[in-house]
Amino acid sequence: MNSTEFSVDRRDIRFVQQELLQLAKLTELPRFKDFTPEDFDMIVEEGSTFVEEVFAPLNKSGDEIGARLDNGKVTTPPGFKEAWRQTAEAGWVGITSDPAFGGQGLPISVAVGVLESMYGANASLYTTAMLTAGSAGLITAFGDQAQKELYARRMIGGQWGGTMCISEPEAGSAVGDITTSAVKASDGPHYLIRGTKCWITGGDHDFTDNNIHLVLARVEGAPPGPKGISLFIVPKFRVDPQGHCVDSNDVTTVRLEHKLGIKASPTAVLEFGAAGDCHGYLLEGENLGMAQMFKLMNEARLQISYQGLGSASGAYRNALAYARERIQGISIERGKDRAAERTPIVRHPDVLHMLMTMKATTEGARALIYATAYYSDMARHGPDDTRQHFKDLVDILTPVAKNTGADQCHEAVRLGVQVLGGVGYTEEFPLAQALRDSKIASIYEGTSGIQALDLVTRKLRMRGGGLFQTLLREIGDLAQNQALLPQLGQAIAEWRDATDKLELTVASLANLAEELGPREGVLNASDVTVYFGDVMCAYYLLKMALIAETRLVEMGAGNSAASNAEGSGLDEQSARETARNSEEARFFYNKIKTAEHYVFQILPRAKAIAAKVQSRNFAALEAMMEEVG
Amino acid sequence: MNIIVLVKSVIDVELNIRVKDGEVVKDGLNYILSKWDENALEAALQLKEAGDGEVTAVTVGPDRAGEALRKALAMGADKGVHVNDPAAAGSDAFGIAKILAKVIQRNAFDLVIAGRQSQDTDLGATGPVLAELLGVPLAVNVIEIDPKPAGGKLNIKRKGDVGVELIEIALPALLTANDSLNEPRLASLRGIMAARKKPMDILTLSDLGIDPETVGAAGSGIEIVEFQPPPQRAAGQKFEGEPEEIARQVVELLANEAKIFA
């Protein structure tokens, strides 16, 4: 771990996967019975090494050079094409894809242990892989056998790329307004596609011979709005049944966007059918496009949370390493003693506060995101009678996890820049790029505002608030736990209080919507999503802290003479002493401190959010902001 | 070509290792495949890819040694043999070589490749002792292998005392790998998935017909009495002042104290 290179937080990932979530038990499910827990560990370990050796070294040069479009041809920065080849050949593109079509079929909750680092080490490179696997997943879910064999298999293997073409110049977040048209051809099973799509991640590149676009379009005569949208497979090059590219398919790359970050990821504007000769192949049936797209979108939203997480994790490790090596100033307790020895900045309280906020934010987000991924595995592959329970948890937590990964983790990266000070603001250290790159997470696959609306107006209202009640029952177990250390007990009580108030705040929002109208009901939707995320992160951090207490006791912490019916005699002093002895014990001790820091230094913002909602002040809605002049 | 690769699970020395009361603190230690063994395996895989044959990875060790073996299978070895017997614990190089010889002699082989030393003990003795027990020629510290054997011989280069030696070695033989021999491949996801279905033999000493008294701590000629942490590095010397003055002081120290110009 150093201040300039990306490194994977293997220890924390292992802790979340093995000790908090105990993913080994997934191998008891029929779907994962061919795996052993050792396979999972090895995949995450080797994947981490792959990321550090193949993804990370290209991140900076990729940012400097960027993807380019010259004479209609896209070139990615040097090394990217070779890295893609290695990633594809090693099988990482299809890490969670259907094994029937060449995928590796791993649980999402295991795969995230590698994917967060792919994002953190080189988001530009990974985005294309993510969209390729995601769009292939749509074909394996909704395509016919021939489409699965011809397209999905090659996409999962990384021989061809894949994209999702949703937005248009006049239809971004409002997907129902798209105008790209599809006309049934008179001379074959295909449709003729015509329209312009924008913000296409991996829209064109030099990684592969072909690029398979999944395009949302409106069939002639279809109903207006979201109900009249269909999904089409539109390859860049038409192919014969053996998969040879035989003909150009009238897909033109109009432009690449010049972006704030992820500059090596080609974000394209694509024109379909400029010459009236773009063939699209319908997926499943007409007018099913929105529902199909949301299958990808829900998975993609969770994936985007990995991006912020990976960036924050890398930034935290860089910032911590820097703070340990950078000597500056005198410890505050030495006062004005100018002769005092200069100290590493990691001793300054303000720097420590920032580092702990980064750590707590990152580790809380990691636990929330991995847990949501685990619920997703269980919703699909768990025992039949538990699937609805886990699906409810996934549905309600997906927007929360996405915003936590995108917004809170971005904030952690910002703190990383701050820890480094002046050099953090330069491109000499990776924090500046991480700050720029990670910003996108709050924008694509549904902005943070869209996630907040999804939570407040859909997920919290589904089945009369039933999903929320399921979640509250799920996390209610924490209050039953008895902490050994008194300050951890206080933290749990504080969390319990914040959780109770979250229920009240959610009820207040619903009341506002009912009494005053929908605008008032959603004015603080983003704030409440933050509150929700804080409660969840604190929940998992506290659970991890309880595990850490047990581990410390196993490692000899606690005063055995003080042992009594109440417990081990673990106290702060003996915990510290044990922590001095080994890196492993220090990991556990700091895990407890991380939970405390989150509960007492971050979670209190929930009170401010509750106050905003209680204020019933709607100045933002009342101000005359629409009128010109 | 039938190639045997010797692998060992060792403590990851990149992590901080602490010594307490003469013992290595085991909490939180990570075990990895010894890095010279990765070079040995890579060499075997390249030989196999250049011609044909089979690569068998062999290890002696407790349960966790199975992880090193699985990594070898994930990198591309065709099968694994794990001698897992508590009585083998505490073996010296001679004991380990005896066990390995029994494993290897069960079948015909063309080549045995080992790391030039293991990353934990840095002893470098197992390979040479094993060559003696197998009665095959030995070349240690190999830095290049011509992948095409000719007339039952392999052309190799090794780093010797006075330079690079070009050697023609008759097969079967035993080589130990220098880390400049190659760049070991990363274990791929496909490789890890394929490894799950590869055969792995788990053997005990009695399966090999070895008397437990002749190996392990019981049969060992050496005993590790105590571990001691390496001495703390002394604080460095700080120079202050004008660059010219600092340079003068540094040169003076290098010349008179470090005597690097002597």
PDB file of N, CA and C in Angstrom, chain A residues 205-251:
ATOM      1  N   HIS A 205     -15.307   1.159 -30.114  1.00  0.00           N
ATOM      2  CA  HIS A 205     -13.942   0.992 -29.604  1.00  0.00           C
ATOM      3  C   HIS A 205     -13.188   0.021 -30.488  1.00  0.00           C
ATOM      4  N   ASP A 206     -11.907  -0.140 -30.173  1.00  0.00           N
ATOM      5  CA  ASP A 206     -11.069  -1.022 -30.999  1.00  0.00           C
ATOM      6  C   ASP A 206     -10.743  -2.326 -30.266  1.00  0.00           C
ATOM      7  N   PHE A 207     -11.517  -2.646 -29.224  1.00  0.00           N
ATOM      8  CA  PHE A 207     -11.229  -3.862 -28.456  1.00  0.00           C
ATOM      9  C   PHE A 207     -11.604  -5.122 -29.238  1.00  0.00           C
ATOM     10  N   THR A 208     -12.686  -5.028 -30.011  1.00  0.00           N
ATOM     11  CA  THR A 208     -13.295  -6.240 -30.575  1.00  0.00           C
ATOM     12  C   THR A 208     -13.685  -6.010 -32.036  1.00  0.00           C
ATOM     13  N   ASP A 209     -13.962  -7.113 -32.752  1.00  0.00           N
ATOM     14  CA  ASP A 209     -14.339  -7.017 -34.169  1.00  0.00           C
ATOM     15  C   ASP A 209     -15.743  -6.478 -34.351  1.00  0.00           C
ATOM     16  N   ASN A 210     -16.577  -6.704 -33.355  1.00  0.00           N
ATOM     17  CA  ASN A 210     -17.966  -6.280 -33.518  1.00  0.00           C
ATOM     18  C   ASN A 210     -18.466  -5.728 -32.196  1.00  0.00           C
ATOM     19  N   ASN A 211     -19.505  -4.912 -32.280  1.00  0.00           N
ATOM     20  CA  ASN A 211     -20.090  -4.317 -31.085  1.00  0.00           C
ATOM     21  C   ASN A 211     -21.590  -4.483 -31.200  1.00  0.00           C
ATOM     22  N   ILE A 212     -22.183  -5.080 -30.166  1.00  0.00           N
ATOM     23  CA  ILE A 212     -23.606  -5.422 -30.254  1.00  0.00           C
ATOM     24  C   ILE A 212     -24.406  -4.437 -29.409  1.00  0.00           C
ATOM     25  N   HIS A 213     -25.177  -3.608 -30.089  1.00  0.00           N
ATOM     26  CA  HIS A 213     -25.962  -2.597 -29.376  1.00  0.00           C
ATOM     27  C   HIS A 213     -27.357  -3.127 -29.064  1.00  0.00           C
ATOM     28  N   LEU A 214     -27.801  -2.871 -27.852  1.00  0.00           N
ATOM     29  CA  LEU A 214     -29.194  -3.157 -27.522  1.00  0.00           C
ATOM     30  C   LEU A 214     -29.907  -1.815 -27.523  1.00  0.00           C
ATOM     31  N   VAL A 215     -30.821  -1.648 -28.460  1.00  0.00           N
ATOM     32  CA  VAL A 215     -31.390  -0.338 -28.755  1.00  0.00           C
ATOM     33  C   VAL A 215     -32.882  -0.309 -28.411  1.00  0.00           C
ATOM     34  N   LEU A 216     -33.247   0.689 -27.624  1.00  0.00           N
ATOM     35  CA  LEU A 216     -34.667   0.908 -27.346  1.00  0.00           C
ATOM     36  C   LEU A 216     -35.242   1.735 -28.480  1.00  0.00           C
ATOM     37  N   ALA A 217     -36.336   1.238 -29.059  1.00  0.00           N
ATOM     38  CA  ALA A 217     -36.950   1.972 -30.176  1.00  0.00           C
ATOM     39  C   ALA A 217     -38.455   1.744 -30.155  1.00  0.00           C
ATOM     40  N   ARG A 218     -39.121   2.556 -30.941  1.00  0.00           N
ATOM     41  CA  ARG A 218     -40.577   2.530 -30.961  1.00  0.00           C
ATOM     42  C   ARG A 218     -41.028   1.952 -32.298  1.00  0.00           C
ATOM     43  N   VAL A 219     -41.780   0.854 -32.241  1.00  0.00           N
ATOM     44  CA  VAL A 219     -42.286   0.256 -33.483  1.00  0.00           C
ATOM     45  C   VAL A 219     -43.431   1.121 -33.987  1.00  0.00           C
ATOM     46  N   GLU A 220     -43.501   1.270 -35.289  1.00  0.00           N
ATOM     47  CA  GLU A 220     -44.591   2.045 -35.916  1.00  0.00           C
ATOM     48  C   GLU A 220     -45.944   1.683 -35.316  1.00  0.00           C
ATOM     49  N   GLY A 221     -46.691   2.677 -34.887  1.00  0.00           N
ATOM     50  CA  GLY A 221     -48.035   2.417 -34.382  1.00  0.00           C
ATOM     51  C   GLY A 221     -48.086   1.966 -32.934  1.00  0.00           C
ATOM     52  N   ALA A 222     -46.937   1.924 -32.269  1.00  0.00           N
ATOM     53  CA  ALA A 222     -46.928   1.477 -30.868  1.00  0.00           C
ATOM     54  C   ALA A 222     -47.574   2.542 -29.985  1.00  0.00           C
ATOM     55  N   PRO A 223     -48.101   2.140 -28.814  1.00  0.00           N
ATOM     56  CA  PRO A 223     -48.699   3.134 -27.916  1.00  0.00           C
ATOM     57  C   PRO A 223     -47.673   4.180 -27.480  1.00  0.00           C
ATOM     58  N   PRO A 224     -48.117   5.382 -27.178  1.00  0.00           N
ATOM     59  CA  PRO A 224     -47.163   6.421 -26.749  1.00  0.00           C
ATOM     60  C   PRO A 224     -46.598   6.105 -25.361  1.00  0.00           C
ATOM     61  N   GLY A 225     -45.451   6.738 -25.055  1.00  0.00           N
ATOM     62  CA  GLY A 225     -44.877   6.605 -23.711  1.00  0.00           C
ATOM     63  C   GLY A 225     -44.176   5.271 -23.515  1.00  0.00           C
ATOM     64  N   PRO A 226     -43.905   4.950 -22.257  1.00  0.00           N
ATOM     65  CA  PRO A 226     -43.076   3.774 -21.935  1.00  0.00           C
ATOM     66  C   PRO A 226     -43.676   2.459 -22.423  1.00  0.00           C
ATOM     67  N   LYS A 227     -44.982   2.395 -22.568  1.00  0.00           N
ATOM     68  CA  LYS A 227     -45.615   1.120 -22.942  1.00  0.00           C
ATOM     69  C   LYS A 227     -45.383   0.753 -24.408  1.00  0.00           C
ATOM     70  N   GLY A 228     -44.893   1.715 -25.193  1.00  0.00           N
ATOM     71  CA  GLY A 228     -44.725   1.434 -26.629  1.00  0.00           C
ATOM     72  C   GLY A 228     -43.275   1.275 -27.042  1.00  0.00           C
ATOM     73  N   ILE A 229     -42.451   0.848 -26.116  1.00  0.00           N
ATOM     74  CA  ILE A 229     -41.015   0.761 -26.416  1.00  0.00           C
ATOM     75  C   ILE A 229     -40.594  -0.699 -26.533  1.00  0.00           C
ATOM     76  N   SER A 230     -39.780  -0.984 -27.554  1.00  0.00           N
ATOM     77  CA  SER A 230     -39.290  -2.346 -27.776  1.00  0.00           C
ATOM     78  C   SER A 230     -37.763  -2.342 -27.763  1.00  0.00           C
ATOM     79  N   LEU A 231     -37.209  -3.534 -27.557  1.00  0.00           N
ATOM     80  CA  LEU A 231     -35.755  -3.637 -27.468  1.00  0.00           C
ATOM     81  C   LEU A 231     -35.223  -4.466 -28.647  1.00  0.00           C
ATOM     82  N   PHE A 232     -34.181  -3.948 -29.298  1.00  0.00           N
ATOM     83  CA  PHE A 232     -33.629  -4.598 -30.483  1.00  0.00           C
ATOM     84  C   PHE A 232     -32.142  -4.872 -30.333  1.00  0.00           C
ATOM     85  N   ILE A 233     -31.725  -5.992 -30.918  1.00  0.00           N
ATOM     86  CA  ILE A 233     -30.293  -6.271 -31.060  1.00  0.00           C
ATOM     87  C   ILE A 233     -29.848  -5.628 -32.364  1.00  0.00           C
ATOM     88  N   VAL A 234     -28.890  -4.701 -32.264  1.00  0.00           N
ATOM     89  CA  VAL A 234     -28.414  -4.015 -33.459  1.00  0.00           C
ATOM     90  C   VAL A 234     -26.889  -4.115 -33.518  1.00  0.00           C
ATOM     91  N   PRO A 235     -26.354  -5.071 -34.282  1.00  0.00           N
ATOM     92  CA  PRO A 235     -24.896  -5.200 -34.331  1.00  0.00           C
ATOM     93  C   PRO A 235     -24.263  -4.085 -35.172  1.00  0.00           C
ATOM     94  N   LYS A 236     -23.047  -3.740 -34.842  1.00  0.00           N
ATOM     95  CA  LYS A 236     -22.321  -2.763 -35.663  1.00  0.00           C
ATOM     96  C   LYS A 236     -22.119  -3.345 -37.065  1.00  0.00           C
ATOM     97  N   PHE A 237     -21.729  -4.636 -37.098  1.00  0.00           N
ATOM     98  CA  PHE A 237     -21.607  -5.346 -38.373  1.00  0.00           C
ATOM     99  C   PHE A 237     -22.590  -6.504 -38.380  1.00  0.00           C
ATOM    100  N   ARG A 238     -23.273  -6.666 -39.473  1.00  0.00           N
ATOM    101  CA  ARG A 238     -24.155  -7.826 -39.603  1.00  0.00           C
ATOM    102  C   ARG A 238     -23.298  -9.073 -39.692  1.00  0.00           C
ATOM    103  N   VAL A 239     -23.823 -10.165 -39.173  1.00  0.00           N
ATOM    104  CA  VAL A 239     -23.016 -11.391 -39.114  1.00  0.00           C
ATOM    105  C   VAL A 239     -23.776 -12.550 -39.747  1.00  0.00           C
ATOM    106  N   ASP A 240     -23.005 -13.537 -40.227  1.00  0.00           N
ATOM    107  CA  ASP A 240     -23.651 -14.755 -40.715  1.00  0.00           C
ATOM    108  C   ASP A 240     -23.845 -15.704 -39.529  1.00  0.00           C
ATOM    109  N   PRO A 241     -24.551 -16.812 -39.734  1.00  0.00           N
ATOM    110  CA  PRO A 241     -24.852 -17.678 -38.579  1.00  0.00           C
ATOM    111  C   PRO A 241     -23.594 -18.228 -37.897  1.00  0.00           C
ATOM    112  N   GLN A 242     -22.465 -18.211 -38.599  1.00  0.00           N
ATOM    113  CA  GLN A 242     -21.218 -18.683 -37.974  1.00  0.00           C
ATOM    114  C   GLN A 242     -20.506 -17.570 -37.196  1.00  0.00           C
ATOM    115  N   GLY A 243     -21.078 -16.392 -37.241  1.00  0.00           N
ATOM    116  CA  GLY A 243     -20.504 -15.296 -36.475  1.00  0.00           C
ATOM    117  C   GLY A 243     -19.450 -14.489 -37.222  1.00  0.00           C
ATOM    118  N   HIS A 244     -19.350 -14.677 -38.522  1.00  0.00           N
ATOM    119  CA  HIS A 244     -18.423 -13.838 -39.291  1.00  0.00           C
ATOM    120  C   HIS A 244     -19.094 -12.501 -39.593  1.00  0.00           C
ATOM    121  N   CYS A 245     -18.338 -11.426 -39.442  1.00  0.00           N
ATOM    122  CA  CYS A 245     -18.877 -10.112 -39.786  1.00  0.00           C
ATOM    123  C   CYS A 245     -18.926 -10.019 -41.306  1.00  0.00           C
ATOM    124  N   VAL A 246     -20.126  -9.823 -41.856  1.00  0.00           N
ATOM    125  CA  VAL A 246     -20.238  -9.845 -43.313  1.00  0.00           C
ATOM    126  C   VAL A 246     -20.536  -8.478 -43.913  1.00  0.00           C
ATOM    127  N   ASP A 247     -21.138  -7.594 -43.164  1.00  0.00           N
ATOM    128  CA  ASP A 247     -21.577  -6.356 -43.787  1.00  0.00           C
ATOM    129  C   ASP A 247     -21.710  -5.258 -42.745  1.00  0.00           C
ATOM    130  N   SER A 248     -21.413  -4.040 -43.135  1.00  0.00           N
ATOM    131  CA  SER A 248     -21.639  -2.914 -42.244  1.00  0.00           C
ATOM    132  C   SER A 248     -23.153  -2.766 -42.024  1.00  0.00           C
ATOM    133  N   ASN A 249     -23.537  -2.318 -40.832  1.00  0.00           N
ATOM    134  CA  ASN A 249     -24.977  -2.268 -40.522  1.00  0.00           C
ATOM    135  C   ASN A 249     -25.488  -0.835 -40.366  1.00  0.00           C
ATOM    136  N   ASP A 250     -24.820   0.103 -41.021  1.00  0.00           N
ATOM    137  CA  ASP A 250     -25.322   1.483 -41.019  1.00  0.00           C
ATOM    138  C   ASP A 250     -25.444   2.061 -39.604  1.00  0.00           C
ATOM    139  N   VAL A 251     -24.421   1.819 -38.793  1.00  0.00           N
ATOM    140  CA  VAL A 251     -24.331   2.441 -37.458  1.00  0.00           C
ATOM    141  C   VAL A 251     -23.126   3.382 -37.507  1.00  0.00           C
TER     142      VAL A 251
END
